[in-house]
Amino acid sequence: MPKKPKATRKPKQLIVRFPGRPAKPAAKLSANRRPATGEAVRKAAEVKAALAEARKSHERLREAIDILPQGIVFLDADGRYILWNKKYAEMYSRSSDLFRPGVRLEDTIRVGIARGDYPEAIGREEEWIAARLKKLFQPGEQHEQRLADGRVILIDERLTGDGGIIGLRVDITELKQREASFRLLFDSNPVPMIVCALGDERILAVNDAAIQHYGYSRGEFEKLTIRNLQAFDVEPPWAGEHAGDERAAHAWKHVRGDGALIDLAIYSRQLVYGDRPAVLLALLDTTERKRAEARLTFMAQHDGLTGLPNRNLLRQQMDDILLRTRRNAEKVAVLVLGLDHFKAVNDTLGHGIGDKLLRGVAKRLQSMLREEDALARLNSDEFAVIQSGVTRPEDAISMARRLLDAIADPYLLDGHSVVIGASIGVAMSPSDGDESEKLLKNADLALSRAKNDSRGTFSFFEAGMDARAQARRKIETDLREAVHTGALRPYYQPLVDLASGRITGFEALVRWPHPERGMISPAEFIPVAEETGLINAVGGLMLRRACTDAAQWPDDVRVAVNLSPLQFRVGNLLSLVVETLEQSGLPAKRLELEITETLLLEKSSEVLATLHALRALGVRISMDDFGTGYSSLSYLRSFPFDKIKIDQSFVRDLVANPDAQAIVRSIISLGKGLGVTITAEGVESEAEVNCLRNEGCHEGQGFLFSRARPNAEIVSLLKTQGNWSAPAGAALVA
Ligand code: C2E
Ligand code: MG
Ligand code: MG
């Protein structure tokens, strides 16, 4: 007979060998006895009762162990089953059919292995059984057992007093799964994580990300404590007030393996690692974020171009300075510095050079200050200097002078020598305000004054500037409205030929009848219109109205229209004039355009080109207010003017002042030499007319002849009066 394979034979043999224990040993005992005597019967009854009692307590014990949540098994000294509870049978459900009192655990295991109930034993059955039996008969540590259905059982076995074995079984499948997913989460997490012991802070485990991040090997790590990674001696985040505060992040500085100092946000959580109390630390490298945050903060507080503090930071610095000086009873001077005509640099040399100029200015300003002063760029061409430790206004004056001097030196930028002036407004604490905002505002008001007075100087804040600034803002809003509703209109003032007394033309002068303030002088609102850009609308309106009106006048009467330099910047002046002439039907030769010297200051080739183009149309170009501005004779050479208007300030002094006479005389002879018409402005008296006529001046304009009048009056005036011969001009005065 062929020998059967071991694996299949064994269980069979086992089953055959199962003798089982006599279920009722007491009954067997009585069956083997001889017929009982009375004494024997009593004894037998006693034994029966004792047995019944024993069975009862056995039942109780069984009931008790059955309600336990753990599996429990009692084995005798040979490792044979005595008793086991329901949970135990459930846990080993695949083998429970084999459990019987007296059956050896080893045998049930062998059958189980044969059925594949113990996956860990496959391929090394005998070895596994030997190890298992060793643990059974010399119990020590707990151990785990994996079953075929994937469950994991924790086995805890002890020897009992009679040499038997009591075994506990706990299903730790879920725990194991949790542990496995924790491991997975830990090992493969992209966030560097470290487990460190709570007591001595030794590093117990690190994940791959931590190894990569710090550059230490796993072995090196395990020799470290968490404090070795820490740059500064601070309480670890899980200790002290943060104990148990699991989700809170803690900022830490760490030294990375490559020596770099990095910022960390640490998330900590206490856990038991193995059997040690430990903390799991998730270490988020925030170095980049911190750096980006710092950059953002810097950008929010500094000017990108010059790197100087901006208005926000300046205000903070000022608050500090003001607080400090208040304690020391010192004064603080706030100097707001505005560059003069910075826009012209940008427009003519380009923004690249404009930027370089601003950086150059910032550098010079910076070099003028002491540590305890502050400097900021407020907006495109405005800077602020906060001068502390001031005792008298003179300290601020000398600072302002030094700043103006420093700025005035030429800047060499990309081969261009650029000169820029500046004006300064000064406000002082505590007299002009004791808080940053107010001081800055007042210094700004003083700056507007400095700019209006004459650029290149400084001006101190004075009470009342604020009210003036408010009035100026009101003019601005009202003017916008007036332009919008067409409330502005031209008035016309005659230009009279002094030899013949004939009216050669009229100058259109803008008038603004204000609903509350009555007639507002152009001297007041034209500068506002220029600052706000409204001048283009005003200028366009005046040109159209003047040409339309003049087209109705006699053919030999001209109209003169004033142009602001700003109208040349827009670039469409030429086409505006062409269109207006076309639409109004006014011949070009009857239009005169008055410009002032400031237009020629910039010596822009575009301006000259526009002037030449206008003149080529047949339009006449006049130089207005001659003698007041820079009065460079080169201006007269740079463009062939048709007319020069002598400013009224010279005419006023003409009779009494020989100097004024000399100047007027030379302007007249200059004009004659150049073949240019000379007109005297502001003629108010017969004496002036006579004097001008004697000098050979061609034309006069002034109150002596007439004030500016609305068009309706001009038409009737021209009809009834025709021409005027001196001294009939006086009749014109309203
Ligand atoms: P302007 O172009 O030199 O005009 C002459 C100014 O002198 C006018 O002042 C006129 O009313 C005034 N005037 C004329 N004769 C006499 C006189 O005998 N005595 C005195 N004291 N003054 C006299 P107005 O109309 O107040 O204009 C002031 C300035 O406003 C003008 O000076 C001109 O520069 C500007 N302006 C006026 N209208 C316009 C305009 O439509 N556009 C531009 N861009 N500027 C204008
Ligand atoms: Mg004029
Ligand atoms: Mg004038």
Short mmCIF file of N, CA, C and O in Angstrom, two decimals, residues 268-360:
data_model
loop_
_atom_site.label_atom_id
_atom_site.label_comp_id
_atom_site.label_asym_id
_atom_site.label_seq_id
_atom_site.Cartn_x
_atom_site.Cartn_y
_atom_site.Cartn_z
N SER A 268 2.20 69.38 16.41
CA SER A 268 2.59 68.26 17.27
C SER A 268 1.37 67.52 17.78
O SER A 268 0.28 68.08 17.87
N ARG A 269 1.58 66.23 18.07
CA ARG A 269 0.50 65.43 18.59
C ARG A 269 1.12 64.34 19.45
O ARG A 269 2.04 63.65 19.01
N GLN A 270 0.57 64.21 20.64
CA GLN A 270 1.13 63.18 21.52
C GLN A 270 0.57 61.83 21.15
O GLN A 270 -0.58 61.73 20.75
N LEU A 271 1.42 60.79 21.25
CA LEU A 271 0.95 59.43 20.96
C LEU A 271 1.83 58.45 21.71
O LEU A 271 2.80 58.83 22.36
N VAL A 272 1.44 57.18 21.62
CA VAL A 272 2.29 56.15 22.22
C VAL A 272 3.00 55.48 21.07
O VAL A 272 2.38 55.03 20.10
N TYR A 273 4.31 55.50 21.13
CA TYR A 273 5.09 54.89 20.04
C TYR A 273 5.74 53.65 20.62
O TYR A 273 6.56 53.75 21.53
N GLY A 274 5.37 52.46 20.06
CA GLY A 274 5.76 51.22 20.72
C GLY A 274 5.03 51.25 22.04
O GLY A 274 3.81 51.29 22.09
N ASP A 275 5.78 51.34 23.13
CA ASP A 275 5.08 51.51 24.39
C ASP A 275 5.56 52.77 25.09
O ASP A 275 5.39 52.94 26.27
N ARG A 276 6.19 53.68 24.30
CA ARG A 276 6.72 54.90 24.94
C ARG A 276 5.84 56.09 24.63
O ARG A 276 5.38 56.25 23.49
N PRO A 277 5.62 56.93 25.62
CA PRO A 277 4.92 58.18 25.31
C PRO A 277 5.82 59.04 24.41
O PRO A 277 7.02 59.17 24.67
N ALA A 278 5.23 59.54 23.36
CA ALA A 278 6.04 60.25 22.36
C ALA A 278 5.23 61.39 21.75
O ALA A 278 4.06 61.56 22.06
N VAL A 279 5.90 62.19 20.92
CA VAL A 279 5.18 63.21 20.16
C VAL A 279 5.50 63.02 18.69
O VAL A 279 6.64 62.76 18.32
N LEU A 280 4.45 63.15 17.92
CA LEU A 280 4.63 63.14 16.47
C LEU A 280 4.70 64.60 16.04
O LEU A 280 3.84 65.40 16.38
N LEU A 281 5.76 64.95 15.33
CA LEU A 281 5.92 66.34 14.89
C LEU A 281 5.88 66.40 13.37
O LEU A 281 6.61 65.68 12.70
N ALA A 282 5.00 67.22 12.86
CA ALA A 282 4.99 67.48 11.42
C ALA A 282 5.66 68.83 11.23
O ALA A 282 5.28 69.82 11.85
N LEU A 283 6.71 68.86 10.42
CA LEU A 283 7.54 70.05 10.33
C LEU A 283 7.36 70.71 8.97
O LEU A 283 7.83 70.20 7.96
N LEU A 284 6.65 71.80 8.97
CA LEU A 284 6.41 72.49 7.70
C LEU A 284 7.44 73.59 7.51
O LEU A 284 7.52 74.51 8.33
N ASP A 285 8.22 73.47 6.45
CA ASP A 285 9.25 74.47 6.19
C ASP A 285 8.57 75.76 5.70
O ASP A 285 8.01 75.79 4.62
N THR A 286 8.62 76.78 6.50
CA THR A 286 7.94 78.03 6.12
C THR A 286 8.94 79.10 5.72
O THR A 286 8.60 80.27 5.64
N THR A 287 10.20 78.68 5.51
CA THR A 287 11.24 79.66 5.18
C THR A 287 10.85 80.51 3.98
O THR A 287 10.89 81.73 4.03
N GLU A 288 10.42 79.81 2.92
CA GLU A 288 10.06 80.53 1.70
C GLU A 288 8.88 81.45 1.93
O GLU A 288 8.85 82.59 1.51
N ARG A 289 7.88 80.87 2.65
CA ARG A 289 6.67 81.64 2.91
C ARG A 289 7.01 82.87 3.75
O ARG A 289 6.57 83.97 3.46
N LYS A 290 7.85 82.63 4.77
CA LYS A 290 8.26 83.75 5.63
C LYS A 290 8.97 84.81 4.80
O LYS A 290 8.74 86.00 4.96
N ARG A 291 9.84 84.31 3.90
CA ARG A 291 10.61 85.23 3.07
C ARG A 291 9.66 86.04 2.18
O ARG A 291 9.78 87.25 2.04
N ALA A 292 8.68 85.31 1.60
CA ALA A 292 7.71 85.98 0.73
C ALA A 292 6.90 86.99 1.53
O ALA A 292 6.64 88.11 1.07
N GLU A 293 6.54 86.58 2.76
CA GLU A 293 5.78 87.49 3.61
C GLU A 293 6.59 88.74 3.92
O GLU A 293 6.09 89.86 3.87
N ALA A 294 7.87 88.49 4.21
CA ALA A 294 8.75 89.63 4.54
C ALA A 294 8.87 90.55 3.33
O ALA A 294 8.85 91.77 3.45
N ARG A 295 8.97 89.90 2.14
CA ARG A 295 9.06 90.70 0.91
C ARG A 295 7.80 91.54 0.73
O ARG A 295 7.87 92.72 0.39
N LEU A 296 6.65 90.89 0.96
CA LEU A 296 5.38 91.60 0.80
C LEU A 296 5.29 92.77 1.77
O LEU A 296 4.87 93.87 1.41
N THR A 297 5.68 92.50 3.01
CA THR A 297 5.63 93.57 4.01
C THR A 297 6.54 94.70 3.58
O THR A 297 6.18 95.88 3.66
N PHE A 298 7.73 94.34 3.09
CA PHE A 298 8.66 95.37 2.65
C PHE A 298 8.04 96.18 1.51
O PHE A 298 8.05 97.41 1.53
N MET A 299 7.44 95.44 0.56
CA MET A 299 6.86 96.12 -0.59
C MET A 299 5.71 97.03 -0.18
O MET A 299 5.51 98.09 -0.76
N ALA A 300 4.96 96.57 0.82
CA ALA A 300 3.82 97.38 1.27
C ALA A 300 4.28 98.64 2.00
O ALA A 300 3.53 99.58 2.15
N GLN A 301 5.53 98.60 2.45
CA GLN A 301 5.99 99.74 3.24
C GLN A 301 7.07 100.56 2.55
O GLN A 301 7.54 101.54 3.11
N HIS A 302 7.48 100.13 1.40
CA HIS A 302 8.55 100.86 0.71
C HIS A 302 8.17 101.19 -0.72
O HIS A 302 7.29 100.56 -1.30
N ASP A 303 8.90 102.13 -1.25
CA ASP A 303 8.69 102.53 -2.63
C ASP A 303 9.61 101.67 -3.49
O ASP A 303 10.81 101.56 -3.22
N GLY A 304 9.01 101.03 -4.49
CA GLY A 304 9.76 100.07 -5.30
C GLY A 304 10.92 100.70 -6.06
O GLY A 304 11.94 100.06 -6.27
N LEU A 305 10.78 101.94 -6.45
CA LEU A 305 11.80 102.56 -7.30
C LEU A 305 13.04 102.96 -6.51
O LEU A 305 14.16 102.63 -6.89
N THR A 306 12.85 103.66 -5.41
CA THR A 306 14.00 104.18 -4.67
C THR A 306 14.36 103.33 -3.46
O THR A 306 15.42 103.50 -2.89
N GLY A 307 13.46 102.42 -3.07
CA GLY A 307 13.70 101.61 -1.88
C GLY A 307 13.48 102.39 -0.60
O GLY A 307 13.69 101.87 0.50
N LEU A 308 13.03 103.62 -0.72
CA LEU A 308 12.78 104.42 0.48
C LEU A 308 11.46 104.00 1.11
O LEU A 308 10.59 103.46 0.44
N PRO A 309 11.29 104.26 2.41
CA PRO A 309 9.99 104.01 3.03
C PRO A 309 8.90 104.79 2.27
O PRO A 309 9.19 105.85 1.71
N ASN A 310 7.70 104.24 2.24
CA ASN A 310 6.60 104.97 1.62
C ASN A 310 5.81 105.71 2.71
O ASN A 310 6.19 105.70 3.88
N ARG A 311 4.70 106.30 2.31
CA ARG A 311 3.93 107.12 3.24
C ARG A 311 3.49 106.31 4.47
O ARG A 311 3.53 106.80 5.60
N ASN A 312 3.09 105.03 4.23
CA ASN A 312 2.62 104.20 5.35
C ASN A 312 3.69 104.04 6.42
O ASN A 312 3.44 104.25 7.60
N LEU A 313 4.87 103.62 5.96
CA LEU A 313 5.94 103.39 6.92
C LEU A 313 6.37 104.71 7.56
O LEU A 313 6.66 104.76 8.75
N LEU A 314 6.38 105.76 6.75
CA LEU A 314 6.80 107.06 7.28
C LEU A 314 5.90 107.45 8.44
O LEU A 314 6.37 107.95 9.46
N ARG A 315 4.60 107.21 8.26
CA ARG A 315 3.67 107.59 9.32
C ARG A 315 4.00 106.85 10.62
O ARG A 315 4.00 107.43 11.69
N GLN A 316 4.33 105.55 10.48
CA GLN A 316 4.70 104.79 11.68
C GLN A 316 5.96 105.37 12.30
O GLN A 316 6.06 105.56 13.51
N GLN A 317 6.96 105.64 11.43
CA GLN A 317 8.23 106.17 11.96
C GLN A 317 8.00 107.52 12.61
O GLN A 317 8.59 107.82 13.66
N MET A 318 7.13 108.32 11.99
CA MET A 318 6.84 109.64 12.55
C MET A 318 6.19 109.51 13.92
O MET A 318 6.52 110.26 14.84
N ASP A 319 5.26 108.56 14.03
CA ASP A 319 4.59 108.37 15.32
C ASP A 319 5.64 108.08 16.40
O ASP A 319 5.57 108.62 17.50
N ASP A 320 6.61 107.22 16.05
CA ASP A 320 7.66 106.90 17.03
C ASP A 320 8.47 108.14 17.38
O ASP A 320 8.74 108.42 18.54
N ILE A 321 8.86 108.88 16.34
CA ILE A 321 9.69 110.07 16.57
C ILE A 321 8.92 111.08 17.41
O ILE A 321 9.44 111.65 18.36
N LEU A 322 7.65 111.25 17.07
CA LEU A 322 6.84 112.24 17.80
C LEU A 322 6.70 111.85 19.27
O LEU A 322 6.78 112.70 20.16
N LEU A 323 6.51 110.56 19.49
CA LEU A 323 6.38 110.08 20.87
C LEU A 323 7.66 110.36 21.65
O LEU A 323 7.65 110.87 22.77
N ARG A 324 8.79 110.07 21.00
CA ARG A 324 10.09 110.24 21.65
C ARG A 324 10.32 111.72 21.95
O ARG A 324 10.72 112.08 23.06
N THR A 325 10.05 112.58 20.96
CA THR A 325 10.36 113.99 21.16
C THR A 325 9.40 114.65 22.14
O THR A 325 9.76 115.57 22.82
N ARG A 326 8.18 114.12 22.19
CA ARG A 326 7.22 114.68 23.15
C ARG A 326 7.76 114.49 24.56
O ARG A 326 7.68 115.38 25.39
N ARG A 327 8.34 113.33 24.80
CA ARG A 327 8.90 113.07 26.12
C ARG A 327 10.05 114.02 26.41
O ARG A 327 10.21 114.49 27.52
N ASN A 328 10.85 114.30 25.36
CA ASN A 328 12.03 115.16 25.58
C ASN A 328 11.74 116.64 25.35
O ASN A 328 12.66 117.45 25.33
N ALA A 329 10.46 116.95 25.10
CA ALA A 329 10.05 118.33 24.81
C ALA A 329 10.86 118.92 23.66
O ALA A 329 11.27 120.07 23.70
N GLU A 330 11.11 118.10 22.62
CA GLU A 330 11.81 118.60 21.43
C GLU A 330 10.78 118.94 20.36
O GLU A 330 9.62 118.57 20.46
N LYS A 331 11.26 119.57 19.30
CA LYS A 331 10.39 119.84 18.16
C LYS A 331 10.77 118.91 17.01
O LYS A 331 11.90 118.40 16.96
N VAL A 332 9.83 118.72 16.10
CA VAL A 332 10.11 117.93 14.90
C VAL A 332 9.74 118.79 13.70
O VAL A 332 8.69 119.44 13.70
N ALA A 333 10.60 118.81 12.70
CA ALA A 333 10.26 119.55 11.47
C ALA A 333 9.94 118.54 10.38
O ALA A 333 10.67 117.57 10.19
N VAL A 334 8.82 118.77 9.71
CA VAL A 334 8.43 117.92 8.59
C VAL A 334 8.66 118.73 7.33
O VAL A 334 8.05 119.79 7.14
N LEU A 335 9.56 118.25 6.48
CA LEU A 335 9.87 118.97 5.24
C LEU A 335 9.37 118.13 4.07
O LEU A 335 9.86 117.02 3.85
N VAL A 336 8.37 118.65 3.36
CA VAL A 336 7.90 117.95 2.17
C VAL A 336 8.51 118.63 0.95
O VAL A 336 8.35 119.84 0.77
N LEU A 337 9.24 117.82 0.20
CA LEU A 337 10.00 118.38 -0.92
C LEU A 337 9.40 117.92 -2.24
O LEU A 337 9.19 116.72 -2.45
N GLY A 338 9.08 118.86 -3.09
CA GLY A 338 8.52 118.52 -4.41
C GLY A 338 9.49 118.95 -5.49
O GLY A 338 10.05 120.05 -5.44
N LEU A 339 9.72 118.06 -6.46
CA LEU A 339 10.64 118.42 -7.55
C LEU A 339 9.90 119.36 -8.51
O LEU A 339 8.71 119.18 -8.78
N ASP A 340 10.59 120.36 -9.02
CA ASP A 340 9.98 121.31 -9.94
C ASP A 340 10.09 120.80 -11.37
O ASP A 340 11.18 120.43 -11.81
N HIS A 341 8.97 120.80 -12.06
CA HIS A 341 8.92 120.41 -13.48
C HIS A 341 9.50 119.01 -13.72
O HIS A 341 10.18 118.78 -14.71
N PHE A 342 9.22 118.09 -12.79
CA PHE A 342 9.73 116.74 -12.99
C PHE A 342 9.08 116.11 -14.24
O PHE A 342 9.71 115.34 -14.96
N LYS A 343 7.82 116.47 -14.47
CA LYS A 343 7.10 115.89 -15.60
C LYS A 343 7.83 116.20 -16.91
O LYS A 343 7.88 115.37 -17.82
N ALA A 344 8.41 117.40 -16.96
CA ALA A 344 9.11 117.79 -18.18
C ALA A 344 10.29 116.85 -18.45
O ALA A 344 10.59 116.54 -19.61
N VAL A 345 10.95 116.39 -17.38
CA VAL A 345 12.08 115.46 -17.56
C VAL A 345 11.57 114.17 -18.16
O VAL A 345 12.12 113.63 -19.13
N ASN A 346 10.48 113.66 -17.57
CA ASN A 346 9.88 112.43 -18.09
C ASN A 346 9.47 112.59 -19.54
O ASN A 346 9.71 111.71 -20.37
N ASP A 347 8.84 113.72 -19.85
CA ASP A 347 8.30 113.93 -21.19
C ASP A 347 9.41 114.09 -22.22
O ASP A 347 9.30 113.60 -23.34
N THR A 348 10.47 114.77 -21.83
CA THR A 348 11.49 115.06 -22.84
C THR A 348 12.59 113.99 -22.89
O THR A 348 13.02 113.63 -23.97
N LEU A 349 13.00 113.48 -21.72
CA LEU A 349 14.13 112.52 -21.73
C LEU A 349 13.68 111.08 -21.56
O LEU A 349 14.48 110.16 -21.66
N GLY A 350 12.40 110.87 -21.30
CA GLY A 350 11.90 109.51 -21.16
C GLY A 350 11.85 109.07 -19.71
O GLY A 350 12.54 109.63 -18.85
N HIS A 351 11.02 108.02 -19.47
CA HIS A 351 10.81 107.57 -18.09
C HIS A 351 12.03 106.92 -17.48
O HIS A 351 12.24 106.96 -16.28
N GLY A 352 12.85 106.30 -18.33
CA GLY A 352 14.06 105.64 -17.82
C GLY A 352 14.93 106.64 -17.11
O GLY A 352 15.38 106.40 -15.98
N ILE A 353 15.15 107.78 -17.73
CA ILE A 353 15.99 108.81 -17.12
C ILE A 353 15.26 109.44 -15.95
O ILE A 353 15.86 109.74 -14.91
N GLY A 354 13.93 109.60 -16.10
CA GLY A 354 13.13 110.11 -14.99
C GLY A 354 13.32 109.26 -13.75
O GLY A 354 13.54 109.77 -12.64
N ASP A 355 13.28 107.93 -13.93
CA ASP A 355 13.46 107.01 -12.79
C ASP A 355 14.85 107.16 -12.19
O ASP A 355 15.01 107.18 -10.96
N LYS A 356 15.84 107.25 -13.06
CA LYS A 356 17.21 107.39 -12.55
C LYS A 356 17.37 108.68 -11.77
O LYS A 356 18.08 108.73 -10.76
N LEU A 357 16.72 109.71 -12.26
CA LEU A 357 16.80 111.00 -11.56
C LEU A 357 16.21 110.87 -10.16
O LEU A 357 16.80 111.34 -9.18
N LEU A 358 15.05 110.20 -10.07
CA LEU A 358 14.41 110.04 -8.76
C LEU A 358 15.32 109.27 -7.80
O LEU A 358 15.44 109.61 -6.63
N ARG A 359 15.98 108.22 -8.35
CA ARG A 359 16.89 107.46 -7.49
C ARG A 359 18.06 108.32 -7.04
O ARG A 359 18.48 108.27 -5.89
N GLY A 360 18.54 109.14 -7.96
CA GLY A 360 19.65 110.03 -7.63
C GLY A 360 19.26 111.02 -6.55
O GLY A 360 20.02 111.26 -5.60
#
